[in-house]
PDB file of C-alpha atoms in Angstrom:
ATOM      1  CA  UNK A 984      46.934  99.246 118.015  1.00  0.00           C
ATOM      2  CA  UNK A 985      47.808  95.649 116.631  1.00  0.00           C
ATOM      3  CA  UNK A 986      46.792  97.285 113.063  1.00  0.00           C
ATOM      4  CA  UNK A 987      49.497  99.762 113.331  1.00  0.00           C
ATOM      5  CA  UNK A 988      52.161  97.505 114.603  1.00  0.00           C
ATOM      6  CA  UNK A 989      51.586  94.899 111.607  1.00  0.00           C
ATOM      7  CA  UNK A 990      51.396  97.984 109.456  1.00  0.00           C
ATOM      8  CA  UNK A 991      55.333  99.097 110.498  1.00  0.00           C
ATOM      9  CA  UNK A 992      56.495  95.446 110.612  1.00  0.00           C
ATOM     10  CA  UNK A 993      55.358  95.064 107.050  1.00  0.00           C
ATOM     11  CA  UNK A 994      56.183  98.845 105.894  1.00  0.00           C
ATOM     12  CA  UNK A 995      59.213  99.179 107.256  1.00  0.00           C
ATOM     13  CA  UNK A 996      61.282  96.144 105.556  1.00  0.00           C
ATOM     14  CA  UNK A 997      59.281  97.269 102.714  1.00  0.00           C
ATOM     15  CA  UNK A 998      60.607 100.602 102.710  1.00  0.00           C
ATOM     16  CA  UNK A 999      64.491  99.922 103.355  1.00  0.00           C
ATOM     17  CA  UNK A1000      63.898  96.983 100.304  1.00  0.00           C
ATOM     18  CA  UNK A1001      62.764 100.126  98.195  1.00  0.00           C
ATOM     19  CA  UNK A1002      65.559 102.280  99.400  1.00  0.00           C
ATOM     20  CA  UNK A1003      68.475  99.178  98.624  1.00  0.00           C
ATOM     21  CA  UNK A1004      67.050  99.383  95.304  1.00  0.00           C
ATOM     22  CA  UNK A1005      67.497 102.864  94.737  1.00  0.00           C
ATOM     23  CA  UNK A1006      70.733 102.618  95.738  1.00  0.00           C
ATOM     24  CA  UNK A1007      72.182  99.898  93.955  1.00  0.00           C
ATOM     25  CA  UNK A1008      71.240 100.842  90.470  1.00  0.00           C
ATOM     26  CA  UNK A1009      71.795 104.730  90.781  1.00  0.00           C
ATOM     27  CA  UNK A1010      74.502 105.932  89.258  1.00  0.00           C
ATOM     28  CA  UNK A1011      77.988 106.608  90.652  1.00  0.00           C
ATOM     29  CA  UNK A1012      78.401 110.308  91.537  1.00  0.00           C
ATOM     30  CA  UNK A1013      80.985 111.932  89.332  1.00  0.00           C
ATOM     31  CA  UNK A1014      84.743 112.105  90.274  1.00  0.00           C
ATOM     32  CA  UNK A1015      85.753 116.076  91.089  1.00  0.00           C
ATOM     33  CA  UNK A1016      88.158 117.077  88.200  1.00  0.00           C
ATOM     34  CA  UNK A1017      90.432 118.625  90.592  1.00  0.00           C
ATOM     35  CA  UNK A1018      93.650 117.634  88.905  1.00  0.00           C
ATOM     36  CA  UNK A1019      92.545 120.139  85.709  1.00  0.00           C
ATOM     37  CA  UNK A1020      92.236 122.891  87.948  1.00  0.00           C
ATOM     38  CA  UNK A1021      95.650 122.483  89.049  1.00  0.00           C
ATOM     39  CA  UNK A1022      97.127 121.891  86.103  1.00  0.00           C
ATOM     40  CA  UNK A1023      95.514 125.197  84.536  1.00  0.00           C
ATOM     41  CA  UNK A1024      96.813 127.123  88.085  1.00  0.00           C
ATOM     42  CA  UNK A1025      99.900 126.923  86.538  1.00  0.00           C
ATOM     43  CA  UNK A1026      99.234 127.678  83.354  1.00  0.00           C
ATOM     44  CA  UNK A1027      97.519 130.668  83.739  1.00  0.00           C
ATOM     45  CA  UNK A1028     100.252 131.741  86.912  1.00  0.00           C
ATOM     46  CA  UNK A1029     102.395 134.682  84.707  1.00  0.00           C
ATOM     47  CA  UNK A1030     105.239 135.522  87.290  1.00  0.00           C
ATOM     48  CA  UNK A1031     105.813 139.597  87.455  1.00  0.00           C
ATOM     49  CA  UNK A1032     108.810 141.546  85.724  1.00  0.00           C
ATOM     50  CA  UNK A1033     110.365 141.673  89.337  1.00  0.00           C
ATOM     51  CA  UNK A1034     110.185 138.005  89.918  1.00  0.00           C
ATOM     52  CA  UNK A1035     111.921 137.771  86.391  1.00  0.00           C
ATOM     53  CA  UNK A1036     114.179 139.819  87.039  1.00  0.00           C
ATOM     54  CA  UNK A1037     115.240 137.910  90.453  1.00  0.00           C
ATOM     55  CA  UNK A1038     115.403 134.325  88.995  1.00  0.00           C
ATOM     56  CA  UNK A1039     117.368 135.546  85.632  1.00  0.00           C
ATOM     57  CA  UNK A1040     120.280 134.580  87.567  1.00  0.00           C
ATOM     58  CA  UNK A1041     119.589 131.055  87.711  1.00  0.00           C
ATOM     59  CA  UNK A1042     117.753 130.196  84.854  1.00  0.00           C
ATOM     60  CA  UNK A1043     117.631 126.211  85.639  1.00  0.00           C
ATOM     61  CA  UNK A1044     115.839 126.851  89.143  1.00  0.00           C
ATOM     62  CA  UNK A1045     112.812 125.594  87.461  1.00  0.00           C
ATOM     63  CA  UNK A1046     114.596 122.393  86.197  1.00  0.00           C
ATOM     64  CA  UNK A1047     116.480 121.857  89.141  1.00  0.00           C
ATOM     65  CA  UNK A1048     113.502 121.958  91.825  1.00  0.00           C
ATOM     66  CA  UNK A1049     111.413 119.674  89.314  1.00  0.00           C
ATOM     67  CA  UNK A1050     114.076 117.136  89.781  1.00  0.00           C
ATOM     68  CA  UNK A1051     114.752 117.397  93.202  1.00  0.00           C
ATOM     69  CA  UNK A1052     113.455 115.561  96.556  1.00  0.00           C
ATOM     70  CA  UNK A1053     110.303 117.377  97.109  1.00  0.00           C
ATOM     71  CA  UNK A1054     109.007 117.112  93.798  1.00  0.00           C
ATOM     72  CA  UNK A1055     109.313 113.493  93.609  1.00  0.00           C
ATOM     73  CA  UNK A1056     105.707 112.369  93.414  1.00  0.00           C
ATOM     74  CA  UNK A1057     105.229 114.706  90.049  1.00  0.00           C
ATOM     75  CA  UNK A1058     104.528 112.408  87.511  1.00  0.00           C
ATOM     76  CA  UNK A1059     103.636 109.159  88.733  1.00  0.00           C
ATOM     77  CA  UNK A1060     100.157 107.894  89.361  1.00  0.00           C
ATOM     78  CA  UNK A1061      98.708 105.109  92.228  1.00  0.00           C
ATOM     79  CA  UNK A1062      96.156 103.265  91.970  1.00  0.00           C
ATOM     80  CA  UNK A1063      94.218 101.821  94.961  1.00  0.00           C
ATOM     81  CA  UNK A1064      91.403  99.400  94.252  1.00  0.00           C
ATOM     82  CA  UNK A1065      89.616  98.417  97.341  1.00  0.00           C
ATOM     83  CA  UNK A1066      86.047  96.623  98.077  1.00  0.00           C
ATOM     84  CA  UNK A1067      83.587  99.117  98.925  1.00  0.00           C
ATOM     85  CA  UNK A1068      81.517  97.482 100.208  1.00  0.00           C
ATOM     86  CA  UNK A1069      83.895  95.426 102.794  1.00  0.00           C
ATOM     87  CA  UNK A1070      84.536  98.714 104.549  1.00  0.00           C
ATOM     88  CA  UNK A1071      87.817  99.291 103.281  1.00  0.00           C
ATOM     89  CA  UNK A1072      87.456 103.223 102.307  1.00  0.00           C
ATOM     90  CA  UNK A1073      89.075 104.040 105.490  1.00  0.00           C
ATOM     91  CA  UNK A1074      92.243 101.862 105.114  1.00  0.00           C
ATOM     92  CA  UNK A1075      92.358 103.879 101.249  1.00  0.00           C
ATOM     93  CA  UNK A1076      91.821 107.595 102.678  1.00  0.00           C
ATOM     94  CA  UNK A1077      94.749 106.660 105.159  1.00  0.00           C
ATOM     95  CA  UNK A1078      96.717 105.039 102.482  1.00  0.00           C
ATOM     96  CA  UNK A1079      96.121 108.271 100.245  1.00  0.00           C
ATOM     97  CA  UNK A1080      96.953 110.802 102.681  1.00  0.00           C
ATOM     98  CA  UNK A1081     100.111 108.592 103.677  1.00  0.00           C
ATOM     99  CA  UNK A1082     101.335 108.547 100.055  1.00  0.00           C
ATOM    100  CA  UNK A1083     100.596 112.125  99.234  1.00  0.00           C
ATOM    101  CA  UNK A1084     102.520 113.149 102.340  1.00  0.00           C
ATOM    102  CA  UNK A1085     105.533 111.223 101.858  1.00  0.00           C
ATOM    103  CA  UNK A1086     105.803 111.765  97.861  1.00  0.00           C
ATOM    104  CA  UNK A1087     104.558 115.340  97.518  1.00  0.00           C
ATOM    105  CA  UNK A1088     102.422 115.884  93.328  1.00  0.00           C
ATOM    106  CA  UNK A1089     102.139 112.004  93.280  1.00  0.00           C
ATOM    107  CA  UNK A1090      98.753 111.448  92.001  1.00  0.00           C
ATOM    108  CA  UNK A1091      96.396 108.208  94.184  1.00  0.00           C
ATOM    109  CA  UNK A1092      93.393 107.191  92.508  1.00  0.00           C
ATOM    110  CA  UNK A1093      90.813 105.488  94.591  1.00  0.00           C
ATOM    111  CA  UNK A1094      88.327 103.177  92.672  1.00  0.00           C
ATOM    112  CA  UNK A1095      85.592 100.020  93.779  1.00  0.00           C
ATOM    113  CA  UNK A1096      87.070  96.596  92.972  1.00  0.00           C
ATOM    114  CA  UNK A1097      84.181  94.808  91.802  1.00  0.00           C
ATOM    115  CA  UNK A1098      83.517  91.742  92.509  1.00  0.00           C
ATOM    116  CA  UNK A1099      83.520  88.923  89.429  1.00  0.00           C
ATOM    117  CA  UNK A1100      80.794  88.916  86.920  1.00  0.00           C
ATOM    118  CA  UNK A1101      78.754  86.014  88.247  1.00  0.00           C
ATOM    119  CA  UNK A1102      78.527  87.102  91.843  1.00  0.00           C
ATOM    120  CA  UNK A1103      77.444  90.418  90.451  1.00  0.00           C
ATOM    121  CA  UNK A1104      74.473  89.081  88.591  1.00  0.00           C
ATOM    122  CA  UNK A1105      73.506  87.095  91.330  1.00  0.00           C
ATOM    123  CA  UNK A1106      73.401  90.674  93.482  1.00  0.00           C
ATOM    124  CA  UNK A1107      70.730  92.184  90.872  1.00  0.00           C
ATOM    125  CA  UNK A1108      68.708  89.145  91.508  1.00  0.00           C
ATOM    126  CA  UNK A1109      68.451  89.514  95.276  1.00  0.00           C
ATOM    127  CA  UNK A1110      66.435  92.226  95.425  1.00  0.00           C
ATOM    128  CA  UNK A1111      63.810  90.307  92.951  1.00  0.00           C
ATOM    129  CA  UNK A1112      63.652  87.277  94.769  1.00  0.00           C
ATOM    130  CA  UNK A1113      62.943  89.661  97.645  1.00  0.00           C
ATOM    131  CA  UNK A1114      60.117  91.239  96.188  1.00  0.00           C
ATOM    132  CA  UNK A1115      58.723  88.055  95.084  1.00  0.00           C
ATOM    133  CA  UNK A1116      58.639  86.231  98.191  1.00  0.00           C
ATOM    134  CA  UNK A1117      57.001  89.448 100.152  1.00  0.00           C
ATOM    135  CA  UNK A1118      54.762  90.065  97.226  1.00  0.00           C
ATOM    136  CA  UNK A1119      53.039  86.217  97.714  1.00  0.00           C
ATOM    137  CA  UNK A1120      53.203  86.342 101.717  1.00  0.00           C
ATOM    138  CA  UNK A1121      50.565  89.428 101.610  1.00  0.00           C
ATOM    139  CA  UNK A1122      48.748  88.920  98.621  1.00  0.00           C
ATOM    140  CA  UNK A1123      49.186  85.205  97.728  1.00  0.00           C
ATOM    141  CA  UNK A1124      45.274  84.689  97.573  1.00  0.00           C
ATOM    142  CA  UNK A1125      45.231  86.803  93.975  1.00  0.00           C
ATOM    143  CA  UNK A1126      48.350  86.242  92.455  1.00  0.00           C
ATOM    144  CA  UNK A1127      48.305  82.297  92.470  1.00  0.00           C
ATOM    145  CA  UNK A1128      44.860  82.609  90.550  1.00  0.00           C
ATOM    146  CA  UNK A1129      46.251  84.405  88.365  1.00  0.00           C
ATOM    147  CA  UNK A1130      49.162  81.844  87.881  1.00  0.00           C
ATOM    148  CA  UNK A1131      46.901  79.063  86.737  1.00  0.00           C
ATOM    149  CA  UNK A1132      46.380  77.543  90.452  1.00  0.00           C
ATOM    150  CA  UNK A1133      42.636  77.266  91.752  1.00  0.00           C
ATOM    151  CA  UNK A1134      44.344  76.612  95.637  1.00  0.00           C
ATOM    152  CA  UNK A1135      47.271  77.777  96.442  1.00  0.00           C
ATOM    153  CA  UNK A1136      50.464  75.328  97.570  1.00  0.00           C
ATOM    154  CA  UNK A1137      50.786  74.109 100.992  1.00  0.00           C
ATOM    155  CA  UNK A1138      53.976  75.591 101.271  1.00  0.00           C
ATOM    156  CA  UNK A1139      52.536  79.091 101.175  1.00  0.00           C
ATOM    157  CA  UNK A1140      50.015  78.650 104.129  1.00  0.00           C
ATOM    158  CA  UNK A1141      53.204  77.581 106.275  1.00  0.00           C
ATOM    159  CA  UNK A1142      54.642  80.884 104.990  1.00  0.00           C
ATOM    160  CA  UNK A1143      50.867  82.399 104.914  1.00  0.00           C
ATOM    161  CA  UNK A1144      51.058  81.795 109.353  1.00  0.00           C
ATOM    162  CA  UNK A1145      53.857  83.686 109.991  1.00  0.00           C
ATOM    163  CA  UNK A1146      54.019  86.119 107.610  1.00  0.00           C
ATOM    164  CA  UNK A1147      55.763  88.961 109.331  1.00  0.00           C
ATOM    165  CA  UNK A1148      58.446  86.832 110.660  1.00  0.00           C
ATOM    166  CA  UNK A1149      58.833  85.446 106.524  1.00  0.00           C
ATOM    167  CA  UNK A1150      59.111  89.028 105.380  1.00  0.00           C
ATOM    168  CA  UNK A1151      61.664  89.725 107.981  1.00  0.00           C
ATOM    169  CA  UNK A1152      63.629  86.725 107.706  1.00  0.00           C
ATOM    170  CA  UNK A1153      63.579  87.496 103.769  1.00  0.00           C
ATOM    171  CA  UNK A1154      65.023  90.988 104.125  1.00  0.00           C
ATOM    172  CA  UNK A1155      67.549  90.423 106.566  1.00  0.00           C
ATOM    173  CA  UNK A1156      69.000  87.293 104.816  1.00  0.00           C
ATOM    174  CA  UNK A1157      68.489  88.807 101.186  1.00  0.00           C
ATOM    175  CA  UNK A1158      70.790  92.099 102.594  1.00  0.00           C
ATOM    176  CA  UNK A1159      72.953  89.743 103.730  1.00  0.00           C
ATOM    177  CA  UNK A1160      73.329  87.977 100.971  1.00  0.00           C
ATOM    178  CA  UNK A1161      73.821  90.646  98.413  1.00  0.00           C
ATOM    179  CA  UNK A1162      76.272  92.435 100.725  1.00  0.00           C
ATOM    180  CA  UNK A1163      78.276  89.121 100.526  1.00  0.00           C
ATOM    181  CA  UNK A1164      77.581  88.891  96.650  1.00  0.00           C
ATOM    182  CA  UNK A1165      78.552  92.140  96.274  1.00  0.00           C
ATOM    183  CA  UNK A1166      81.951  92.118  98.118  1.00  0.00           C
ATOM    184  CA  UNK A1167      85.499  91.403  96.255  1.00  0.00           C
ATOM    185  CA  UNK A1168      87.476  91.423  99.499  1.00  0.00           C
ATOM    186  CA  UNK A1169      90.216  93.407  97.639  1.00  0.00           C
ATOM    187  CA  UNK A1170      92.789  95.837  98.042  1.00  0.00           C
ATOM    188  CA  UNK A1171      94.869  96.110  95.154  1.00  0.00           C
ATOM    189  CA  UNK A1172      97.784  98.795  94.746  1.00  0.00           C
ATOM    190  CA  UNK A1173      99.311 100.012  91.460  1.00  0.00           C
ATOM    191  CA  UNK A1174     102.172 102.289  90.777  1.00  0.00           C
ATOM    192  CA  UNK A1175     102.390 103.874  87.097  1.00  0.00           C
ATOM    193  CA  UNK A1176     100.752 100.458  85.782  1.00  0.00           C
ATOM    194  CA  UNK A1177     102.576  98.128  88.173  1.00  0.00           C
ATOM    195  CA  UNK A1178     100.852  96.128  90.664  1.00  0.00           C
ATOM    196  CA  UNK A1179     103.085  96.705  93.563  1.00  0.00           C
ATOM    197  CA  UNK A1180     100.274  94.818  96.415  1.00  0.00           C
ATOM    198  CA  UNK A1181      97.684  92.416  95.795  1.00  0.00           C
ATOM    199  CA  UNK A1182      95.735  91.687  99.128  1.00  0.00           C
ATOM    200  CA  UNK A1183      94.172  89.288  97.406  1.00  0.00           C
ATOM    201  CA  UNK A1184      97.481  86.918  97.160  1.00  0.00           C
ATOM    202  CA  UNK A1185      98.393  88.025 100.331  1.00  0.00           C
ATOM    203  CA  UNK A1186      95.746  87.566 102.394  1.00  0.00           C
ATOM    204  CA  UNK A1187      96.437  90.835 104.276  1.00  0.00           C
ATOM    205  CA  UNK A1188      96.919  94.554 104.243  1.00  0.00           C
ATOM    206  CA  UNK A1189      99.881  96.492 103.268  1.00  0.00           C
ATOM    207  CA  UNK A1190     101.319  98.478 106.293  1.00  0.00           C
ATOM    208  CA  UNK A1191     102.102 101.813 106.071  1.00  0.00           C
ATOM    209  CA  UNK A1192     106.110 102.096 105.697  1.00  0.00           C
ATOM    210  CA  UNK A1193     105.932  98.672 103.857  1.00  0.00           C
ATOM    211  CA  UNK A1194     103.643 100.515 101.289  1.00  0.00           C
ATOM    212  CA  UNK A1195     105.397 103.454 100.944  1.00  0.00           C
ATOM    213  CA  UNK A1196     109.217 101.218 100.470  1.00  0.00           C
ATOM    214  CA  UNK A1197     107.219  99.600  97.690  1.00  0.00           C
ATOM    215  CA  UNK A1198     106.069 102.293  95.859  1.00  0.00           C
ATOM    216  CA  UNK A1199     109.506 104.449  96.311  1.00  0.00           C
ATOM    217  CA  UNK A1200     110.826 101.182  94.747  1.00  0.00           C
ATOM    218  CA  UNK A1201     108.763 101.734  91.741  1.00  0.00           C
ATOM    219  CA  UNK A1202     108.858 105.485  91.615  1.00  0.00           C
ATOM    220  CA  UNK A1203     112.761 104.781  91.704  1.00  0.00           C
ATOM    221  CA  UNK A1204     112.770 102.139  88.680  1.00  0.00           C
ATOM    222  CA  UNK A1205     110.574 104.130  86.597  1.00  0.00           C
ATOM    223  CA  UNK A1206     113.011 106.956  86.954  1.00  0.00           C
ATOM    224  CA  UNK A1207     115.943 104.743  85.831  1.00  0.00           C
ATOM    225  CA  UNK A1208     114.223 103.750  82.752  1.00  0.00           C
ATOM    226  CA  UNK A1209     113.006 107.205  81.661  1.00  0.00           C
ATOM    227  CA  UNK A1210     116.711 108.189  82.505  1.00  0.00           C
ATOM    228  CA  UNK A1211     117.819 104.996  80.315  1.00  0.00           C
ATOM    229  CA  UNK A1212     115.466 106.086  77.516  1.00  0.00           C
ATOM    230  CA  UNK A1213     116.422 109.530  77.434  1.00  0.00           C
ATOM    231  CA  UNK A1214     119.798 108.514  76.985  1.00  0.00           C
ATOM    232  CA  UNK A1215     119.394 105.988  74.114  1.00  0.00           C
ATOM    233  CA  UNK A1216     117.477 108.631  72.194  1.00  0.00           C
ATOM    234  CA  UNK A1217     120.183 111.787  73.118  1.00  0.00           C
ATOM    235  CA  UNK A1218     122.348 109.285  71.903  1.00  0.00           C
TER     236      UNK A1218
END
């Protein structure tokens, strides 16, 4: 019985270790290509000789809804760069939804903020470290031989005595530390280009109407100097 519950101490730390590793250096799935799709809907939509012949009437219908209220999201893009790993997904989905609601054919882009370059090489170490210390708590005896040393350091008997307490100590504070390696604490919001929120300067999260002011701002200004533009070059 003791066999078995050594066995599980030591396999399962083992086995979550092996499945962190997986999952930090697979690949990101790929991002549906929904916006194609519904960009060739309308291409390929062909309206019928009767709806022709009903909107031949008012021939800048098309024009005219394009430019009105409900279409006022067409054309304008938000980006929304959170930490994913700081459990901030849910704050973006609501964001998204908010924003998609309140501008109808405005495009939100959700994306990882990662966090800067040294913390993230530090987070690829973790994981080796980890290895390394559980490798020489269970098989210390032939590895330090093989390292050039007849007896192996003191050090390594004190870890050597409690060895499953060492490999669980050395999981739980290795997870913990890439999780805090690996987090940007960020949730960054861009309109067409813009940054229109930084929670990093702010030290907080947008709310909800506060967002939405912001980006109608910028959806507003971008419209006055495409209007501007237009003009200069009619001109």
């Amino acid at each position: 019985m003791m066999d078995r519950t050594q066995l599980l101490l030591v396999g399962l730390p083992l086995f979550l270790l092996c499945s962190d590793l997986f999952n930090l250096f697979a690949p990101p799935p790929p991002k549906p290509a929904h916006h194609d799709h519904h960009h060739n809907h309308h291409h390929n939509y062909q309206p019928s000789k009767t709806q022709s012949t009903i909107q031949q009437p008012s021939p800048d219908f098309t024009t005219h809804a394009a430019s009105g209220a409900g279409a006022i999201g067409f054309g304008n893009t938000v980006n929304i760069d959170f930490c994913a790993s700081c459990s901030y997904r849910g704050t973006a989905v609501t964001m998204k939804n908010m924003l998609e609601t309140q501008f109808p054919g405005i495009n939100v882009v959700l994306a990882n903020y990662p966090p800067p370059l040294p913390k993230r090489v530090l987070s690829k170490l973790v994981p080796v470290v980890q290895i390394g210390v559980m490798s020489i708590v269970l098989a210390g005896e032939h590895i330090f031989p093989r390292l050039g040393y007849a007896v192996p350091p003191p050090w390594y008997y004190s870890l050597r005595a409690n060895r499953f307490g060492t490999i669980s100590s050395t999981w739980l504070l290795g997870n913990f530390l890439q999780s805090f390696l690996q987090s940007s604490g960020a949730f960054e919001v861009y309109c067409n280009g813009e940054m229109v929120f930084s929670k990093l300067k702010e030290s907080r999260f947008p709310g909800e109407i506060e967002l939405k002011d912001l980006v109608a701002r910028r959806i507003a200004s971008s419209r006055v100097v495409h209007g501007l533009g237009g003009a200069n070059w009619s001109s």
